[in-house]
């Protein structure tokens, strides 16, 4: 519209906590995306295992330490593009135990990458 136009507005008494709203939106989300929720079960080898274990990625994460230095990372997470990118960033240090659907998607991405090289 016309930049000189004055918009009509109404002052409300209700206060909105933007941080709380964003926090709710991002719950269990690894990044800015919400979307499909995955129940992850990953086996991660050192040295990446240490990096993953020392950080809280989502509130519901569970980490089990195995004798060989590996960890089992379990969590419910949202944000498919970021989850895929995060898992790919772990390279050969990660094995997707569950969900199979995500394992297949990543396998397809890796096959496409191999074909490009």
Coordinates of C-alpha atoms in Angstrom, one line a residue:
X1 CA 0.0 0.0 0.0
X2 CA 0.8 3.7 0.3
X3 CA 3.8 4.2 2.6
X4 CA 2.2 7.4 3.9
X5 CA -0.9 5.5 4.9
X6 CA -1.3 5.0 8.7
X7 CA -2.4 1.5 9.6
X8 CA -5.2 1.1 12.1
X9 CA -4.2 -0.9 15.2
X10 CA -5.7 -1.9 18.5
X11 CA -3.8 -2.2 21.7
X12 CA -4.4 -5.4 23.6
X13 CA -3.9 -6.1 27.2
X14 CA -2.8 -9.7 26.6
X15 CA 0.9 -10.1 26.7
X16 CA 2.5 -12.7 24.3
X17 CA 5.8 -14.3 25.3
X18 CA 7.5 -14.6 21.9
X19 CA 10.3 -16.8 23.4
X20 CA 7.8 -19.2 24.9
X21 CA 6.0 -19.4 21.6
X22 CA 9.2 -20.1 19.7
X23 CA 10.3 -22.6 22.3
X24 CA 7.0 -24.5 21.9
X25 CA 7.3 -24.4 18.1
X26 CA 10.9 -25.7 18.3
X27 CA 10.2 -28.5 20.9
X28 CA 12.1 -31.6 19.8
X29 CA 13.3 -29.8 16.7
X30 CA 16.9 -29.8 15.9
X31 CA 16.6 -26.6 13.8
X32 CA 14.1 -24.1 12.5
X33 CA 11.9 -26.7 10.9
X34 CA 9.1 -28.5 12.6
X35 CA 7.4 -31.2 10.5
X36 CA 7.7 -34.9 10.6
X37 CA 8.7 -36.5 13.9
X38 CA 11.3 -39.3 14.0
X39 CA 12.1 -41.7 16.8
X40 CA 15.8 -41.9 16.3
X41 CA 18.0 -44.7 17.5
X42 CA 21.6 -44.2 16.4
X43 CA 24.8 -46.0 17.2
X44 CA 27.7 -43.5 17.1
X45 CA 31.4 -44.3 17.3
X46 CA 34.2 -42.2 18.7
X47 CA 35.5 -39.5 18.4
X48 CA 32.1 -38.2 17.1
X49 CA 30.3 -40.1 20.0
X50 CA 32.0 -37.7 22.5
X51 CA 30.9 -34.6 20.7
X52 CA 27.3 -35.8 20.4
X53 CA 27.2 -37.0 24.1
X54 CA 28.4 -33.7 25.5
X55 CA 25.6 -31.7 24.1
X56 CA 21.9 -31.5 24.6
X57 CA 20.3 -31.7 21.1
X58 CA 16.7 -32.1 22.3
X59 CA 15.3 -32.4 25.8
X60 CA 14.1 -36.0 25.4
X61 CA 17.4 -37.5 24.3
X62 CA 18.8 -40.6 26.0
X63 CA 22.4 -41.6 25.7
X64 CA 23.7 -45.1 26.6
X65 CA 27.4 -45.5 26.8
X66 CA 28.8 -48.8 25.4
X67 CA 32.0 -50.5 26.5
X68 CA 33.8 -49.9 23.2
X69 CA 33.4 -46.1 23.4
X70 CA 30.4 -46.0 21.2
X71 CA 27.1 -44.6 22.3
X72 CA 23.4 -45.3 21.5
X73 CA 21.6 -42.0 21.0
X74 CA 17.8 -42.2 21.3
X75 CA 15.5 -39.2 20.8
X76 CA 12.3 -38.0 19.3
X77 CA 13.2 -35.3 16.9
X78 CA 11.6 -33.0 14.3
X79 CA 13.1 -31.3 11.3
X80 CA 13.9 -33.8 8.6
X81 CA 16.3 -31.6 6.5
X82 CA 18.4 -30.8 9.6
X83 CA 18.3 -34.4 11.0
X84 CA 19.5 -35.7 7.6
X85 CA 22.2 -33.1 7.4
X86 CA 23.2 -33.8 11.1
X87 CA 23.5 -37.5 10.5
X88 CA 25.4 -37.0 7.3
X89 CA 27.9 -34.8 9.1
X90 CA 28.8 -37.7 11.3
X91 CA 30.2 -39.6 8.3
X92 CA 31.1 -43.2 8.9
X93 CA 30.8 -42.8 12.7
X94 CA 27.1 -43.2 12.7
X95 CA 24.8 -46.2 12.1
X96 CA 21.0 -45.6 11.9
X97 CA 19.4 -48.4 13.8
X98 CA 15.9 -46.9 13.6
X99 CA 13.8 -45.6 11.8
X100 CA 14.3 -47.6 8.7
X101 CA 12.5 -44.9 6.6
X102 CA 15.2 -42.4 7.5
X103 CA 18.0 -44.9 6.9
X104 CA 16.5 -45.5 3.4
X105 CA 16.3 -41.8 2.6
X106 CA 19.9 -41.2 3.7
X107 CA 21.0 -44.3 1.7
X108 CA 19.4 -42.8 -1.4
X109 CA 21.1 -39.4 -0.8
X110 CA 24.5 -41.2 -0.5
X111 CA 23.9 -43.2 -3.7
X112 CA 23.1 -40.0 -5.5
X113 CA 26.2 -38.4 -4.1
X114 CA 28.3 -41.4 -5.3
X115 CA 26.8 -41.1 -8.8
X116 CA 27.8 -37.4 -9.0
X117 CA 31.4 -38.3 -8.2

